[in-house]
mmCIF file of C-alpha atoms in Angstrom:
data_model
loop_
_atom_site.group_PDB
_atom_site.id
_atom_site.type_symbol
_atom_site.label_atom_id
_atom_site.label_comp_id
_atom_site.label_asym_id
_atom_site.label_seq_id
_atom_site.Cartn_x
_atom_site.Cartn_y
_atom_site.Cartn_z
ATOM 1 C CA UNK D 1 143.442 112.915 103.250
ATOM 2 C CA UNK D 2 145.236 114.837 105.866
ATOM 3 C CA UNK D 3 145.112 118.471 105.494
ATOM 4 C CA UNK D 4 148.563 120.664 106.058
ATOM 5 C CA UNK D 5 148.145 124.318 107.224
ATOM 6 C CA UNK D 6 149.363 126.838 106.019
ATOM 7 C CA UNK D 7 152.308 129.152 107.494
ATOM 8 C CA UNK D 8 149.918 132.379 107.953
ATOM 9 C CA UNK D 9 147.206 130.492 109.565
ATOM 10 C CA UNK D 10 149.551 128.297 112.181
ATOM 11 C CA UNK D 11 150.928 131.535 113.618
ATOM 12 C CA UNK D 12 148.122 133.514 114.009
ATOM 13 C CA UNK D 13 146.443 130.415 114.913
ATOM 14 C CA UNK D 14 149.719 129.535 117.695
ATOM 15 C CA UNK D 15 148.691 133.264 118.843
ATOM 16 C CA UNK D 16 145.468 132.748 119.670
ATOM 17 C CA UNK D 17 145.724 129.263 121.610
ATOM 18 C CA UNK D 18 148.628 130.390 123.450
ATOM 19 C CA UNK D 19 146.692 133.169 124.513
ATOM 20 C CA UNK D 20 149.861 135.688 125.123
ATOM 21 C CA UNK D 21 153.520 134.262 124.293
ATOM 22 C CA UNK D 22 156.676 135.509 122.670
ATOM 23 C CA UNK D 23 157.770 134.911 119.075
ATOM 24 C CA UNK D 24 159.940 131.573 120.241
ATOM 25 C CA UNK D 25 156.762 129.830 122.180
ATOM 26 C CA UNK D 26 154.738 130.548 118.656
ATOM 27 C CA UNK D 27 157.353 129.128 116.611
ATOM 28 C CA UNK D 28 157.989 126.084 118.472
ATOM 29 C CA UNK D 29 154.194 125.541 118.927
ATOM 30 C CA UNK D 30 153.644 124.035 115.754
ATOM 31 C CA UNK D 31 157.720 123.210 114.456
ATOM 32 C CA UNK D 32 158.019 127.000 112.287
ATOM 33 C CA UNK D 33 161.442 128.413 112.436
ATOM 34 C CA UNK D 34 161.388 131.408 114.150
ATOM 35 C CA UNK D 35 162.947 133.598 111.957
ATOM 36 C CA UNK D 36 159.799 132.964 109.203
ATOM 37 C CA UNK D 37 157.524 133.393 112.179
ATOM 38 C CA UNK D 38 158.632 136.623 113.109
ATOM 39 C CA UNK D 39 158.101 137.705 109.710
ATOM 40 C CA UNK D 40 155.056 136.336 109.949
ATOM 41 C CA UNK D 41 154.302 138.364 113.651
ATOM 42 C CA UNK D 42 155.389 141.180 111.791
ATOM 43 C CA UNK D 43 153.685 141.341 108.642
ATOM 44 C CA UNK D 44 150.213 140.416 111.127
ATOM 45 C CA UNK D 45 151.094 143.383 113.615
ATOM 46 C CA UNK D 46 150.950 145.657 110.205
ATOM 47 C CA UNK D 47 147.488 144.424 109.072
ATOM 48 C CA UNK D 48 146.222 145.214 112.872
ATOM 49 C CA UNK D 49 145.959 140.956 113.812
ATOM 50 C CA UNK D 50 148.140 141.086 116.536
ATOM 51 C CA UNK D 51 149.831 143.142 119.123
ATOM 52 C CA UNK D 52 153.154 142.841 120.752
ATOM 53 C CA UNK D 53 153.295 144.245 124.660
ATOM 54 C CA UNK D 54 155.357 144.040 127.533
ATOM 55 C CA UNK D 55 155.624 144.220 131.271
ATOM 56 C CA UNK D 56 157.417 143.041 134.075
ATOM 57 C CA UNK D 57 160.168 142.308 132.008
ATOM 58 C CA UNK D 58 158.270 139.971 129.573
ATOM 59 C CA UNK D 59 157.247 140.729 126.476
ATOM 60 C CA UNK D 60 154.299 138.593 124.276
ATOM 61 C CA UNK D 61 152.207 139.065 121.227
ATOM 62 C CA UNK D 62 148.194 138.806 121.820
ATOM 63 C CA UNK D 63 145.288 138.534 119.492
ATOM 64 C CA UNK D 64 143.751 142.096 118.326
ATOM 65 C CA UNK D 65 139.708 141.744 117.750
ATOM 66 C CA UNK D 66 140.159 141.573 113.818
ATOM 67 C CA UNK D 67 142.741 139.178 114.260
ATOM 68 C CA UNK D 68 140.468 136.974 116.073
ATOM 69 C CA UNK D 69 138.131 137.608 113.186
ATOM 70 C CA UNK D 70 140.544 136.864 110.429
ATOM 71 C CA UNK D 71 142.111 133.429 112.523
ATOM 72 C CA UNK D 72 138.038 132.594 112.538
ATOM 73 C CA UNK D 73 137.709 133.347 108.942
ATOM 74 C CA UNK D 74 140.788 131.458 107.929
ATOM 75 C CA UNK D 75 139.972 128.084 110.331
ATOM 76 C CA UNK D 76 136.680 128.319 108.700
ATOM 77 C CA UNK D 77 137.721 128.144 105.278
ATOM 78 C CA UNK D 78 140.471 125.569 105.857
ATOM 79 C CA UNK D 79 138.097 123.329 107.536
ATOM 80 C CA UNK D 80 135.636 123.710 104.452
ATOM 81 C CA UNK D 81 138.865 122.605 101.910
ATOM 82 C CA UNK D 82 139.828 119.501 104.603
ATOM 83 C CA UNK D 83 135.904 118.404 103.964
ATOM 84 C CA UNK D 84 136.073 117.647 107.710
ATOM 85 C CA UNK D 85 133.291 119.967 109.653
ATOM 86 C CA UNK D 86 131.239 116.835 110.386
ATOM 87 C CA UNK D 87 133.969 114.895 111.959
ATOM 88 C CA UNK D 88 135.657 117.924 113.957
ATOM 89 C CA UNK D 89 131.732 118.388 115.493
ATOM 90 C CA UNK D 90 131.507 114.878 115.800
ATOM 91 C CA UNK D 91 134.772 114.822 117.884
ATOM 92 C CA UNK D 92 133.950 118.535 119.723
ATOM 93 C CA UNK D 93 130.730 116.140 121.080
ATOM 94 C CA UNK D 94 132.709 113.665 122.362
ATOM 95 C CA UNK D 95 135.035 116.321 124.237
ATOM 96 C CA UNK D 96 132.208 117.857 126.168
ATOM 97 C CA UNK D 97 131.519 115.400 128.568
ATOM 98 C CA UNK D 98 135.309 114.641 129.472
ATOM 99 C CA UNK D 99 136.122 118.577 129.846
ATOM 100 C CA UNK D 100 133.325 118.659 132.691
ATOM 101 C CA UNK D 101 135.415 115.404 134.088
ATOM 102 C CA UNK D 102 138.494 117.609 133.667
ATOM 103 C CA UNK D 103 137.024 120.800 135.104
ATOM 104 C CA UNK D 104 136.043 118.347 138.076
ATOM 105 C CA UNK D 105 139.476 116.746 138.624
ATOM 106 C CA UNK D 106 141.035 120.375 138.429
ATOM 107 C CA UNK D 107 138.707 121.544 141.572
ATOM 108 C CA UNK D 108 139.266 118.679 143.246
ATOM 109 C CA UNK D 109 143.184 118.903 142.968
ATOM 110 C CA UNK D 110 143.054 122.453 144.476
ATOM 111 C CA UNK D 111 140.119 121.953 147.042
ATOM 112 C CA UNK D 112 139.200 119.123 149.680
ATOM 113 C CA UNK D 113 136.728 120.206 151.426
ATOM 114 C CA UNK D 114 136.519 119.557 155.130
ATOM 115 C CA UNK D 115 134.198 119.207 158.005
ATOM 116 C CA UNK D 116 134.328 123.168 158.484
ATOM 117 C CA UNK D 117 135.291 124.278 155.121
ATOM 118 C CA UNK D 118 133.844 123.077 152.115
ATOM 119 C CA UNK D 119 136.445 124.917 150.185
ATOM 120 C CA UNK D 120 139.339 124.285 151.760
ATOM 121 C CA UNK D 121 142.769 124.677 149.834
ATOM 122 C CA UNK D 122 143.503 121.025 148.979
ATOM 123 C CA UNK D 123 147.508 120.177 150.778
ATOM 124 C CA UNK D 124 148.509 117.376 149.458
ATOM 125 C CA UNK D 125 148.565 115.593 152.600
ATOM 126 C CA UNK D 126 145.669 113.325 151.730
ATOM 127 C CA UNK D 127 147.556 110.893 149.455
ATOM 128 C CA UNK D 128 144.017 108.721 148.527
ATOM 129 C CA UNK D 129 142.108 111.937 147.877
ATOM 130 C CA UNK D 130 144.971 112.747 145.166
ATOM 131 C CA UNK D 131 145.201 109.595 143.774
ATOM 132 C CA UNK D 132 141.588 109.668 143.074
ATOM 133 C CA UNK D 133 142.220 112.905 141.252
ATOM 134 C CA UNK D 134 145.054 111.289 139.071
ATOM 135 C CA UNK D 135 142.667 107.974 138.590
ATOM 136 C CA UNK D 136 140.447 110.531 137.082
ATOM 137 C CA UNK D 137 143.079 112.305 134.591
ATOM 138 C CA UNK D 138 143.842 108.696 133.436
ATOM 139 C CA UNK D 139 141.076 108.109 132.434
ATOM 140 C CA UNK D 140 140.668 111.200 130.570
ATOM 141 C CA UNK D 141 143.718 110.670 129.208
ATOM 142 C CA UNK D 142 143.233 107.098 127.797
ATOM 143 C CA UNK D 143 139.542 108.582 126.108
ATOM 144 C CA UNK D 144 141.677 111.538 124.569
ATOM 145 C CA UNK D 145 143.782 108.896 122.477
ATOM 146 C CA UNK D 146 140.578 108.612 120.036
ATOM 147 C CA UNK D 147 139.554 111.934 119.917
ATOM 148 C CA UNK D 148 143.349 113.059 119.097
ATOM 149 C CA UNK D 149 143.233 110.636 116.352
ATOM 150 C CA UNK D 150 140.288 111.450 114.658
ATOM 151 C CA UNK D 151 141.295 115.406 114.578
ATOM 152 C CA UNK D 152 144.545 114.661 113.422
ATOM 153 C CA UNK D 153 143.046 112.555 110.862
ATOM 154 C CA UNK D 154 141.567 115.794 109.065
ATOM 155 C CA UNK D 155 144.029 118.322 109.978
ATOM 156 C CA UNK D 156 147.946 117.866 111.022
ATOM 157 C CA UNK D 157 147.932 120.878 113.290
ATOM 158 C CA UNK D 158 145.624 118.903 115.873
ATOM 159 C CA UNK D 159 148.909 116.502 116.295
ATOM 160 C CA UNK D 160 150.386 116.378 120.149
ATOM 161 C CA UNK D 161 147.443 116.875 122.049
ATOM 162 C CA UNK D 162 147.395 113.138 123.774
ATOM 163 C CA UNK D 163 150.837 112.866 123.948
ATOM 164 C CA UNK D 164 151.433 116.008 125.428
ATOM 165 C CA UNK D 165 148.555 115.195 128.114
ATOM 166 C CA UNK D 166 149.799 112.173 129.167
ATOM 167 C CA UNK D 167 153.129 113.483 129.400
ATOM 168 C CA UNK D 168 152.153 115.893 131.933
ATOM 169 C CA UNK D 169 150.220 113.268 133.501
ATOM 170 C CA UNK D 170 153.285 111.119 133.696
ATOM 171 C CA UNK D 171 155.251 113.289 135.404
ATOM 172 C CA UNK D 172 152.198 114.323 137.844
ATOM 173 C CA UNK D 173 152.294 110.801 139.177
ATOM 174 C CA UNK D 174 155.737 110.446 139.081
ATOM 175 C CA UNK D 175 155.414 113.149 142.335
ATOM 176 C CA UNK D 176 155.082 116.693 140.210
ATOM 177 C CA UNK D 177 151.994 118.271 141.358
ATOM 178 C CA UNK D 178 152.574 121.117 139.148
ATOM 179 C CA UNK D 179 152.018 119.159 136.137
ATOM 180 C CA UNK D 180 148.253 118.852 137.055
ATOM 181 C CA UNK D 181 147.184 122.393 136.549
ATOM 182 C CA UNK D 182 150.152 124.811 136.686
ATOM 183 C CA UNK D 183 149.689 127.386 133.414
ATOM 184 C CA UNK D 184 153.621 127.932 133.584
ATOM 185 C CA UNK D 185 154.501 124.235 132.531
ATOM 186 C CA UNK D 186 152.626 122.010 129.887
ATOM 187 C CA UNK D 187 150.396 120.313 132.198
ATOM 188 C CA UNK D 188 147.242 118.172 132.113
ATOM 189 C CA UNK D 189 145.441 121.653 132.438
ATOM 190 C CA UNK D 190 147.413 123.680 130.012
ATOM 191 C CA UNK D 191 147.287 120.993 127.092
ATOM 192 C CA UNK D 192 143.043 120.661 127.534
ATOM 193 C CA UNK D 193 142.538 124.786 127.548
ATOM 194 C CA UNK D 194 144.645 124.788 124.615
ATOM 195 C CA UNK D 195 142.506 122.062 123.053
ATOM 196 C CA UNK D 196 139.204 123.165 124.086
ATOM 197 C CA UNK D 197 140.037 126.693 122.507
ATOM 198 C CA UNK D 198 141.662 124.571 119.400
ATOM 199 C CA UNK D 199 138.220 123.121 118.639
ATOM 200 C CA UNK D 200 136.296 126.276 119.260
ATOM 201 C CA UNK D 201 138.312 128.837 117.355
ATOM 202 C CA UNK D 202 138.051 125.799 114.690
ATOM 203 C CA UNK D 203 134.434 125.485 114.640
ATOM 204 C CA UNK D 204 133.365 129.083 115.505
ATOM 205 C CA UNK D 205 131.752 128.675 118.524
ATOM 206 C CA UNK D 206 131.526 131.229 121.597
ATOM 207 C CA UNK D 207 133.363 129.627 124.856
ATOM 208 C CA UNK D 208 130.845 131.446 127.003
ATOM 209 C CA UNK D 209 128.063 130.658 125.423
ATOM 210 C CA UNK D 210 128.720 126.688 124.768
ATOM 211 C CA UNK D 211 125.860 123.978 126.011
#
């Protein structure tokens, strides 16, 4: 049976894979209302989980160490209640290979290398060179469909992934570059760091230090 979250963990958890947003981004990031989260912010910032800072005019909360910890400890237990470790790992696996095919589509969107410049700033002006690129995300996209399902399968707050993608892929091909791997919009790039740091934080595992 699908496993709901509960309201503690899906903010601190909306914390951590946002990576540094204000208290509106975490409450629409999994549906809370944003009065509860704030209370929820709040009553975190007081037990030392998060931090709220601001510069440049914009203002975001951020992870603290122990709250890092404590979103660890909580993912852990909630994925021991689900009974779904096995499948999440099972799943993580499968990611693996298409987030080196994602990494690869990403360089390849911003570089095209040249005759004197192997790392030449990719322009745009190559249309077949960019369609290969968006060939590429499609079929990432189409293999995410079956991954999404199976995490959402064990725990609701996995829902959106896919459809979020392929949204952002949409839009890419409809002419929108910066849906490919802007980090101010919810492109293809956005969605799969969020994911990739979804499954880690969720299985306990050290970015830098994955195989």
């Amino acid at each position: 049976m699908t496993r709901e979250s509960p309201l503690d963990l899906l903010v601190l958890h909306a914390v951590r894979i946002t990576g540094f947003a204000d208290t509106p981004v975490i409450a629409r990031r999994y549906g809370l209302d944003e009065a509860t989260t704030k209370e929820a912010l709040r009553d975190a910032e007081a037990r030392g989980w998060v931090e709220h800072t601001a510069f440049a005019g914009t203002g975001g909360w951020s992870l603290t160490d122990p709250g890092r910890a404590e979103n660890e400890r909580l993912l852990a237990a909630e994925l021991t209640r689900a009974g779904g470790a096995d499948e999440v790992r099972d799943v993580y696996r499968g990611f693996l290979p298409l987030n080196a095919l994602l990494l690869h589509a990403c360089t390849d969107w911003q570089i095209r290398p040249t005759a004197g410049d192997r790392l030449a700033v990719n322009d745009h002006s190559d249309p077949v060179w960019d369609a290969g690129v968006l060939h590429e995300l499609a079929c990432i996209d189409r293999a995410l469909t079956p991954l999404a399902d199976r995490l959402c399968r064990v725990l609701t707050r996995f829902r959106g992934y896919d459809t979020r993608f392929s949204t952002a892929l949409a839009r890419a091909r409809a002419g929108d570059g910066a849906w490919v791997d802007r980090t101010d919009v919810d492109s293809c790039h956005r969605v799969w760091f969020e994911l990739h740091e979804d499954l880690i934080a969720t299985l306990g595992i050290d970015r830098h230090a994955e195989s």
